[in-house]
Amino acid sequence: MPQTSLSHNQGLDIEGSRVDGSSHPSKCYDDDGRLKRTGNVWTASSHIITAVIGSGVLSLAWAIAQLGWVAGPAVMLLFSLVTVYTSSFLAESYRAGDPNSGKRNYTYMDAVRSILGGVSVTLCGIFQYLNLIGIVIGYTIAASISMMAIKRSNCFHQSGGKNPCHMSSNPYMIIFGITQIFLSQIPDFDQIWWLSSVAAVMSFTYSIIGLALGIVKVAENGTLMGSLTGISIGTVTETQKIWRTSQALGDIAFAYSFAVVLIEIQDTVKSPPSEAKTMKKATKISIAVTTTFYMLCGCMGYAAFGDAAPGNLLTGFGFYNPYWLIDIANAAIVVHLVGAYQVFAQPIFAFVEKEAAKKWSHTDKEFKIPIPGLSSPYRLNVFRMVWRTLFVILTTVLSMLLPFFNDIVGVIGALGFWPLTVYFPVEMYIAQRKIPKWSSRWICLQVFSGACLVVSVVAAVGSVAGVLLDLKKYKPFQSNY
């Protein structure tokens, strides 16, 4: 799930006001005094597609294998409809009050703060930051497995498939962690203009390779694998079937999770027409595109492998040849996730550093270190260096303790789906529209939210059960593939 670099207004002062103090719109400035937004339906759609299509696509074949040909595509379609529905609520939360002239909310948290306030802000912060931490752990696991897959792919090729090529993912996690320690020290790394473009290219590269390999495998088999009800009892126990089915819901939820960046994407859109109207149209277009793409990738992966569909389509070694193409796909995953880790870690860094500066003023002290070849010196902040390094070490250690990509993706998807994609958008919609309590519309919205909560809980339980089952087979820091 790559995120996009959207902070096109950061050249202004902290309040975002114009130099002349006016807050009226003009040719160069919007009604809030910030630089004129120029985005439209198509730019917003491209941002959403870039944000949605990511490493979540790799586990979709496995998810459909647990659910089968009937429930698999149906559940995926259901998640897409829920996402479109709740995204329309979130789009209306961009402006508090009047949809054309109300006060703008620049981030998800700003919207919750201005519309709901109180304890909702704290709860939103907890869910957001837990979700971000989970994502960076998931990305560390995925990147290390892909690095290892390149090594294993070449090993298989050299031995003619005779050597099982077992190896540990730990050294690759350490390499990834060391890389992130260095990148973490680059101020505003997630706002580098080309990062979003690279993420988009890499995401589509490995997704399309996975799809193409699935099509070729189906053609080679001469038949569509799989069954109407998914993986059969016997291949797995009844209990495992239940847990895996639940976990599949979390994997699919993870593939659609982009609610936390929707308002930031909306903040790039020009008006008139109202930003909400543009965003609703962009969401429908982008979710239609991504759902079609997900259906193709997930269904072709299942059709190729049936019950044996791997948890990660490109590293589970259902595909062995052409080995060089698999290497390219996994290299694309690594490049994408190196940058994506920073995109999701930077909000955590910013939050902790901002809170630390409030309590201890000396934490924001910087030392200027001249670097040959650079026009301006590097600004070293000791607190930033130590805290960010410790954070990367912690996420790397947790990844080494729980190196289960599929299970972790399910946990993250379950953790973020209900609160961030459903609950807060629904509650903000109710507050904005002043829907009376216990009215038929209020009851319908609460039933909808409650049903999504049940799905999230079931997915979370299944994913945690998957982690516990895997821990019985793996010893900490000694995972071998």
Coordinates of C-alpha atoms in Angstrom, one line a residue:
M1 CA 0.0 0.0 0.0
P2 CA 2.3 2.8 -1.1
Q3 CA 1.5 6.3 0.0
T4 CA 1.8 9.5 -2.0
S5 CA 3.8 12.6 -1.3
L6 CA 1.1 15.3 -1.2
S7 CA 2.5 18.2 0.8
H8 CA 2.4 20.7 -1.9
N9 CA 1.8 23.6 0.5
Q10 CA 4.8 23.2 2.8
G11 CA 6.5 26.3 1.5
L12 CA 4.2 28.5 3.5
D13 CA 4.5 29.6 7.2
I14 CA 3.1 27.4 9.9
E15 CA -0.3 29.0 9.9
G16 CA -0.6 28.7 6.2
S17 CA -1.5 32.4 5.8
R18 CA -0.6 34.6 2.8
V19 CA 2.2 37.1 3.0
D20 CA -0.3 40.0 2.9
G21 CA -2.4 38.6 5.7
S22 CA -5.5 38.1 3.6
S23 CA -7.4 34.9 3.7
H24 CA -9.6 35.5 0.6
P25 CA -9.2 33.4 -2.5
S26 CA -7.3 34.8 -5.4
K27 CA -5.6 33.6 -8.6
C28 CA -2.7 32.2 -6.6
Y29 CA -4.3 31.4 -3.2
D30 CA -7.3 29.4 -2.0
D31 CA -9.8 30.5 0.7
D32 CA -7.5 29.3 3.5
G33 CA -4.6 31.4 2.2
R34 CA -2.6 28.4 1.0
L35 CA -1.3 28.0 -2.6
K36 CA -4.0 27.2 -5.1
R37 CA -4.8 23.5 -5.4
T38 CA -4.8 22.2 -8.9
G39 CA -5.9 18.5 -8.6
N40 CA -8.9 17.1 -10.4
V41 CA -10.8 13.8 -10.6
W42 CA -7.9 12.1 -12.6
T43 CA -5.0 13.2 -10.4
A44 CA -7.0 12.2 -7.3
S45 CA -7.8 8.8 -8.8
S46 CA -4.1 8.2 -9.7
H47 CA -3.1 9.1 -6.1
I48 CA -5.7 6.6 -4.7
I49 CA -4.6 3.9 -7.1
T50 CA -1.0 4.5 -6.1
A51 CA -2.0 4.4 -2.4
V52 CA -4.1 1.2 -2.7
I53 CA -2.2 -1.1 -5.0
G54 CA 0.8 -2.4 -3.0
S55 CA 2.1 -5.4 -1.2
G56 CA -1.4 -6.4 -0.2
V57 CA -1.9 -7.8 -3.7
L58 CA 0.6 -10.5 -3.0
S59 CA -1.6 -12.3 -0.5
L60 CA -4.9 -12.2 -2.4
A61 CA -4.4 -15.5 -4.2
W62 CA -4.0 -17.2 -0.8
A63 CA -7.0 -15.3 0.6
I64 CA -9.3 -16.5 -2.3
A65 CA -7.9 -20.0 -1.9
Q66 CA -9.3 -20.1 1.7
L67 CA -12.7 -18.7 0.6
G68 CA -13.2 -20.4 -2.8
W69 CA -14.5 -19.4 -6.2
V70 CA -17.9 -18.2 -4.8
A71 CA -17.0 -16.4 -1.5
G72 CA -13.6 -15.2 -2.5
P73 CA -14.6 -12.7 -5.3
A74 CA -17.8 -11.9 -3.5
V75 CA -16.0 -10.8 -0.3
M76 CA -13.5 -8.8 -2.4
L77 CA -16.4 -7.1 -4.1
L78 CA -18.1 -6.5 -0.8
F79 CA -15.0 -4.8 0.7
S80 CA -14.8 -2.6 -2.4
L81 CA -18.4 -1.5 -2.0
V82 CA -17.9 -0.8 1.7
T83 CA -14.8 1.3 0.9
V84 CA -16.6 3.3 -1.7
Y85 CA -19.5 3.9 0.7
T86 CA -17.5 5.0 3.7
S87 CA -15.1 7.0 1.5
S88 CA -18.0 9.2 0.5
F89 CA -18.6 10.0 4.2
L90 CA -15.0 10.7 4.7
A91 CA -14.9 13.0 1.6
E92 CA -17.7 15.1 3.2
S93 CA -15.6 15.5 6.3
Y94 CA -12.9 17.5 4.5
R95 CA -14.8 20.6 5.2
A96 CA -16.5 21.2 8.6
G97 CA -20.0 22.5 8.0
D98 CA -20.7 23.9 4.6
P99 CA -19.3 21.6 1.8
N100 CA -18.2 24.6 -0.3
S101 CA -17.0 27.1 2.2
G102 CA -16.6 25.3 5.6
K103 CA -13.2 25.2 7.4
R104 CA -10.9 22.7 5.7
N105 CA -9.5 19.7 7.5
Y106 CA -6.0 18.9 6.1
T107 CA -5.6 15.4 7.6
Y108 CA -7.7 12.5 8.9
M109 CA -6.9 13.5 12.5
D110 CA -7.9 17.1 11.8
A111 CA -11.3 16.0 10.6
V112 CA -11.9 13.8 13.7
R113 CA -10.7 16.7 16.0
S114 CA -12.9 19.4 14.4
I115 CA -16.1 17.2 13.9
L116 CA -16.1 14.7 16.8
G117 CA -13.5 16.0 19.3
G118 CA -13.1 14.7 22.8
V119 CA -12.0 11.1 23.4
S120 CA -12.5 10.3 19.7
V121 CA -9.3 12.2 18.9
T122 CA -7.3 10.0 21.3
L123 CA -8.8 6.8 20.1
C124 CA -8.2 7.8 16.4
G125 CA -4.6 8.6 17.3
I126 CA -4.1 5.2 19.0
F127 CA -5.6 3.3 16.0
Q128 CA -3.7 5.3 13.5
Y129 CA -0.3 4.9 15.1
L130 CA -0.8 1.2 15.9
N131 CA -1.8 0.7 12.2
L132 CA 1.3 2.6 11.0
I133 CA 3.6 0.6 13.3
G134 CA 2.0 -2.6 12.1
I135 CA 2.5 -1.6 8.5
V136 CA 6.2 -0.9 8.9
I137 CA 6.7 -4.3 10.6
G138 CA 4.8 -5.9 7.7
Y139 CA 6.9 -4.1 5.2
T140 CA 10.1 -5.2 6.9
I141 CA 9.0 -8.8 6.7
A142 CA 7.9 -8.5 3.1
A143 CA 11.1 -6.8 1.9
S144 CA 13.3 -9.3 3.7
I145 CA 11.4 -12.3 2.3
S146 CA 11.7 -10.8 -1.2
M147 CA 15.5 -10.2 -0.8
M148 CA 15.8 -13.8 0.3
A149 CA 13.6 -15.0 -2.6
I150 CA 16.0 -13.5 -5.1
K151 CA 18.9 -15.5 -3.5
R152 CA 16.7 -18.7 -3.3
S153 CA 15.5 -18.3 -6.9
N154 CA 19.1 -18.1 -8.2
C155 CA 20.0 -21.1 -5.9
F156 CA 17.2 -23.2 -7.4
H157 CA 18.3 -22.3 -10.9
Q158 CA 21.9 -23.2 -10.3
S159 CA 21.1 -26.5 -8.7
G160 CA 18.4 -27.4 -11.3
G161 CA 15.8 -27.5 -8.5
K162 CA 17.7 -30.3 -6.6
N163 CA 18.8 -28.1 -3.7
P164 CA 15.9 -27.0 -1.3
C165 CA 18.0 -23.8 -0.6
H166 CA 16.7 -23.3 2.9
M167 CA 17.9 -20.1 4.5
S168 CA 17.1 -17.6 7.3
S169 CA 15.4 -14.2 6.7
N170 CA 17.1 -12.6 9.7
P171 CA 20.2 -11.3 7.8
Y172 CA 18.0 -9.7 5.2
M173 CA 15.8 -8.1 7.9
I174 CA 19.0 -6.7 9.5
I175 CA 20.2 -5.3 6.1
F176 CA 16.7 -3.7 5.6
G177 CA 16.8 -2.3 9.1
I178 CA 20.3 -0.7 8.6
T179 CA 19.1 0.9 5.4
Q180 CA 16.1 2.4 7.2
I181 CA 18.3 3.7 10.0
F182 CA 20.2 5.8 7.5
L183 CA 17.1 6.9 5.5
S184 CA 15.3 7.9 8.8
Q185 CA 17.9 10.6 9.3
I186 CA 17.0 12.4 6.1
P187 CA 14.5 15.1 7.0
D188 CA 11.1 14.9 5.2
F189 CA 12.3 11.8 3.2
D190 CA 8.6 10.9 2.5
Q191 CA 8.1 14.3 0.8
I192 CA 10.7 13.8 -1.9
W193 CA 8.8 14.5 -5.1
W194 CA 9.8 11.4 -7.1
L195 CA 9.1 8.9 -4.3
S196 CA 5.4 8.5 -5.2
S197 CA 6.3 7.9 -8.9
V198 CA 8.8 5.2 -8.0
A199 CA 6.4 3.6 -5.7
A200 CA 3.7 3.5 -8.4
V201 CA 6.0 2.1 -11.0
M202 CA 7.4 -0.6 -8.7
S203 CA 3.9 -1.6 -7.4
F204 CA 2.5 -2.1 -10.9
T205 CA 5.7 -3.9 -12.0
Y206 CA 5.5 -6.7 -9.5
S207 CA 1.7 -6.9 -9.6
I208 CA 1.7 -7.2 -13.4
I209 CA 4.5 -9.8 -13.3
G210 CA 2.5 -11.8 -10.7
L211 CA -0.6 -11.6 -12.9
A212 CA 1.3 -12.6 -16.0
L213 CA 2.9 -15.6 -14.3
G214 CA -0.5 -16.7 -13.1
I215 CA -1.9 -16.6 -16.6
V216 CA 1.0 -18.6 -18.0
K217 CA 0.7 -21.2 -15.2
V218 CA -3.0 -21.6 -15.9
A219 CA -2.3 -22.0 -19.7
E220 CA 0.4 -24.6 -18.8
N221 CA -1.9 -26.6 -16.5
G222 CA -4.7 -26.5 -19.1
T223 CA -7.3 -26.1 -16.4
L224 CA -8.5 -23.8 -13.7
M225 CA -7.5 -25.1 -10.3
G226 CA -9.5 -24.6 -7.1
S227 CA -13.0 -25.3 -5.8
L228 CA -16.2 -23.4 -5.1
T229 CA -15.7 -23.6 -1.3
G230 CA -11.9 -23.1 -1.1
I231 CA -9.3 -25.2 0.6
S232 CA -10.7 -28.6 1.5
I233 CA -10.9 -30.3 4.9
G234 CA -8.2 -32.9 4.9
T235 CA -5.7 -30.6 3.4
V236 CA -6.2 -28.6 6.6
T237 CA -8.2 -29.4 9.8
E238 CA -11.7 -28.0 10.4
T239 CA -10.2 -25.6 13.0
Q240 CA -7.5 -24.4 10.6
K241 CA -10.2 -23.9 7.9
I242 CA -12.1 -21.6 10.2
W243 CA -9.0 -19.6 11.2
R244 CA -7.7 -19.4 7.6
T245 CA -11.1 -18.2 6.4
S246 CA -11.1 -15.5 9.1
Q247 CA -7.6 -14.5 8.3
A248 CA -8.4 -14.2 4.6
L249 CA -10.9 -11.4 5.5
G250 CA -8.0 -9.5 7.2
D251 CA -5.8 -9.9 4.1
I252 CA -8.4 -8.5 1.8
A253 CA -9.2 -5.6 4.2
F254 CA -5.4 -4.8 4.2
A255 CA -5.5 -4.6 0.4
Y256 CA -8.2 -1.9 0.5
S257 CA -6.9 0.2 3.4
F258 CA -6.3 3.8 2.3
A259 CA -8.7 5.8 4.5
V260 CA -5.9 7.4 6.5
V261 CA -4.6 9.2 3.4
L262 CA -7.9 10.0 1.7
I263 CA -8.3 13.5 3.2
E264 CA -4.7 14.4 2.4
I265 CA -5.3 13.4 -1.2
Q266 CA -8.5 15.5 -1.2
D267 CA -6.4 18.4 0.0
T268 CA -4.8 18.5 -3.5
V269 CA -8.1 19.0 -5.3
K270 CA -9.2 22.3 -6.7
S271 CA -12.7 23.8 -6.3
P272 CA -15.3 24.5 -7.6
P273 CA -16.9 22.0 -7.9
S274 CA -16.7 21.0 -4.2
E275 CA -13.8 18.8 -3.2
A276 CA -16.2 16.2 -1.8
K277 CA -18.0 15.9 -5.2
T278 CA -14.7 15.4 -7.0
M279 CA -13.4 13.0 -4.4
K280 CA -16.5 10.8 -4.5
K281 CA -16.1 10.5 -8.3
A282 CA -12.4 9.8 -8.0
T283 CA -13.0 7.1 -5.3
K284 CA -15.5 5.3 -7.5
I285 CA -13.1 5.3 -10.5
S286 CA -10.0 4.2 -8.6
I287 CA -11.8 1.5 -6.6
A288 CA -13.3 0.1 -9.8
V289 CA -9.8 0.0 -11.3
T290 CA -8.1 -1.6 -8.3
T291 CA -10.9 -4.1 -7.7
T292 CA -10.7 -5.3 -11.3
F293 CA -6.9 -5.6 -10.9
Y294 CA -7.2 -7.4 -7.6
M295 CA -9.8 -9.8 -9.0
L296 CA -7.4 -10.6 -11.9
C297 CA -4.4 -11.1 -9.7
G298 CA -6.1 -13.0 -6.9
C299 CA -8.2 -15.2 -9.1
M300 CA -5.4 -16.0 -11.6
G301 CA -3.2 -16.9 -8.7
Y302 CA -5.8 -19.2 -7.3
A303 CA -6.6 -20.7 -10.7
A304 CA -2.9 -21.4 -11.1
F305 CA -2.3 -23.2 -7.8
G306 CA -5.6 -24.0 -6.2
D307 CA -5.4 -25.1 -2.6
A308 CA -1.6 -24.8 -2.8
A309 CA -1.7 -21.0 -3.5
P310 CA 1.2 -19.5 -1.6
G311 CA 0.8 -16.8 1.1
N312 CA 3.0 -14.5 -0.9
L313 CA 2.5 -15.0 -4.6
L314 CA 6.0 -14.1 -5.6
T315 CA 8.0 -15.5 -2.8
G316 CA 6.1 -18.7 -2.0
F317 CA 7.8 -20.4 -5.0
G318 CA 4.8 -21.6 -6.8
F319 CA 6.7 -20.0 -9.7
Y320 CA 10.3 -21.0 -10.3
N321 CA 10.8 -19.9 -13.9
P322 CA 11.7 -17.7 -15.6
Y323 CA 13.9 -17.1 -12.5
W324 CA 15.2 -13.7 -13.8
L325 CA 11.6 -12.4 -14.1
I326 CA 10.8 -13.5 -10.5
D327 CA 14.1 -11.7 -9.5
I328 CA 12.9 -8.5 -11.2
A329 CA 9.5 -8.7 -9.4
N330 CA 11.1 -9.2 -6.0
A331 CA 13.6 -6.5 -6.6
A332 CA 10.7 -4.2 -7.4
I333 CA 9.0 -5.1 -4.1
V334 CA 12.2 -4.3 -2.2
V335 CA 12.7 -0.9 -3.9
H336 CA 9.0 0.0 -3.3
L337 CA 9.1 -1.1 0.4
V338 CA 12.3 0.7 1.2
G339 CA 10.6 4.0 0.4
A340 CA 7.1 2.9 1.7
Y341 CA 8.6 2.2 5.1
Q342 CA 9.6 5.8 5.4
V343 CA 6.3 7.1 4.2
F344 CA 4.5 5.3 7.0
A345 CA 7.2 5.8 9.6
Q346 CA 7.5 9.6 9.2
P347 CA 4.1 10.5 10.8
I348 CA 5.2 8.4 13.9
F349 CA 8.6 10.2 13.9
A350 CA 6.9 13.6 13.6
F351 CA 4.4 12.9 16.4
V352 CA 7.0 11.7 19.0
E353 CA 9.4 14.6 18.1
K354 CA 6.7 17.2 18.4
E355 CA 5.5 15.9 21.8
A356 CA 9.1 15.7 23.0
A357 CA 9.8 19.3 22.0
K358 CA 6.8 20.4 24.0
K359 CA 8.1 18.7 27.2
W360 CA 11.9 19.2 26.7
S361 CA 12.8 22.2 24.6
H362 CA 16.4 21.1 24.1
T363 CA 15.4 18.1 22.1
D364 CA 15.0 20.2 18.9
K365 CA 18.6 21.5 19.1
E366 CA 20.5 20.9 15.9
F367 CA 24.2 20.9 15.0
K368 CA 25.3 21.9 11.5
I369 CA 27.7 19.4 10.0
P370 CA 29.3 20.4 6.6
I371 CA 29.3 17.6 4.1
P372 CA 31.6 17.9 1.0
G373 CA 29.7 18.2 -2.2
L374 CA 26.5 19.6 -0.6
S375 CA 25.7 23.3 -0.7
S376 CA 24.1 23.3 2.8
P377 CA 25.3 21.5 5.9
Y378 CA 23.5 18.5 7.4
R379 CA 21.4 19.4 10.4
L380 CA 22.1 16.8 13.1
N381 CA 19.6 16.4 15.8
V382 CA 20.8 14.1 18.6
F383 CA 17.3 13.2 19.9
R384 CA 16.1 12.5 16.3
M385 CA 19.1 10.3 15.6
V386 CA 18.7 8.3 18.7
W387 CA 14.9 7.9 18.8
R388 CA 14.6 7.1 15.1
T389 CA 17.4 4.5 15.3
L390 CA 15.8 2.9 18.3
F391 CA 12.4 2.8 16.5
V392 CA 13.9 1.0 13.5
I393 CA 15.8 -1.4 15.7
L394 CA 12.5 -2.2 17.6
T395 CA 10.5 -2.8 14.4
T396 CA 13.3 -5.0 13.0
V397 CA 13.5 -7.1 16.1
L398 CA 9.7 -7.5 16.2
S399 CA 9.8 -8.6 12.5
M400 CA 12.5 -11.2 13.3
L401 CA 10.3 -12.5 16.2
L402 CA 7.2 -12.7 13.9
P403 CA 8.4 -13.3 10.4
F404 CA 5.0 -14.3 9.1
F405 CA 4.0 -12.0 6.2
N406 CA 0.5 -13.4 5.6
D407 CA -0.5 -13.4 9.3
I408 CA 0.8 -9.9 10.0
V409 CA -1.0 -8.5 6.9
G410 CA -4.2 -10.0 8.3
V411 CA -3.7 -8.5 11.7
I412 CA -2.9 -5.0 10.2
G413 CA -5.9 -5.2 7.9
A414 CA -8.2 -6.2 10.8
L415 CA -6.8 -3.5 13.1
G416 CA -7.3 -0.7 10.6
F417 CA -10.5 -1.7 8.8
W418 CA -13.3 -1.0 11.2
P419 CA -12.1 2.0 13.2
L420 CA -10.4 3.9 10.3
T421 CA -12.4 2.8 7.3
V422 CA -15.8 2.5 8.9
Y423 CA -16.4 3.8 12.4
F424 CA -14.9 7.3 12.3
P425 CA -16.3 8.1 8.8
V426 CA -19.8 7.0 9.8
E427 CA -19.7 9.0 13.1
M428 CA -18.4 12.1 11.4
Y429 CA -21.2 11.8 8.7
I430 CA -23.8 11.5 11.5
A431 CA -22.4 14.5 13.2
Q432 CA -22.1 16.6 10.0
R433 CA -25.6 15.7 8.8
K434 CA -27.1 16.1 12.4
I435 CA -28.9 12.7 12.0
P436 CA -31.2 12.3 15.0
K437 CA -30.4 9.5 17.4
W438 CA -32.6 6.4 17.1
S439 CA -34.0 7.6 13.7
S440 CA -34.2 4.9 11.1
R441 CA -31.2 6.3 9.2
W442 CA -29.1 6.4 12.4
I443 CA -30.1 2.8 13.3
C444 CA -29.2 1.6 9.7
L445 CA -25.8 3.3 9.9
Q446 CA -25.1 1.8 13.4
V447 CA -26.1 -1.7 12.2
F448 CA -23.8 -1.2 9.2
S449 CA -20.9 -0.1 11.5
G450 CA -21.6 -3.0 13.9
A451 CA -21.5 -5.6 11.1
C452 CA -18.2 -4.2 10.0
L453 CA -16.9 -4.4 13.6
V454 CA -17.9 -8.1 13.7
V455 CA -15.9 -8.7 10.4
S456 CA -12.9 -6.9 11.9
V457 CA -13.0 -8.9 15.1
V458 CA -13.4 -12.2 13.2
A459 CA -10.4 -11.3 10.9
A460 CA -8.3 -10.2 13.9
V461 CA -9.0 -13.5 15.8
G462 CA -8.2 -15.6 12.7
S463 CA -5.0 -13.7 12.0
V464 CA -3.8 -13.9 15.6
A465 CA -4.6 -17.6 15.6
G466 CA -2.5 -17.9 12.5
V467 CA 0.4 -16.2 14.2
L468 CA 0.1 -18.5 17.2
L469 CA 0.0 -21.6 15.0
D470 CA 3.1 -20.5 13.1
L471 CA 4.9 -19.8 16.4
K472 CA 4.5 -23.5 17.2
K473 CA 6.6 -24.4 14.1
Y474 CA 9.2 -21.5 14.3
K475 CA 11.6 -20.6 17.0
P476 CA 12.3 -16.9 17.6
F477 CA 15.1 -15.6 15.5
Q478 CA 15.5 -19.0 13.8
S479 CA 13.0 -18.9 11.0
N480 CA 14.1 -20.8 7.9
Y481 CA 12.4 -20.8 4.5

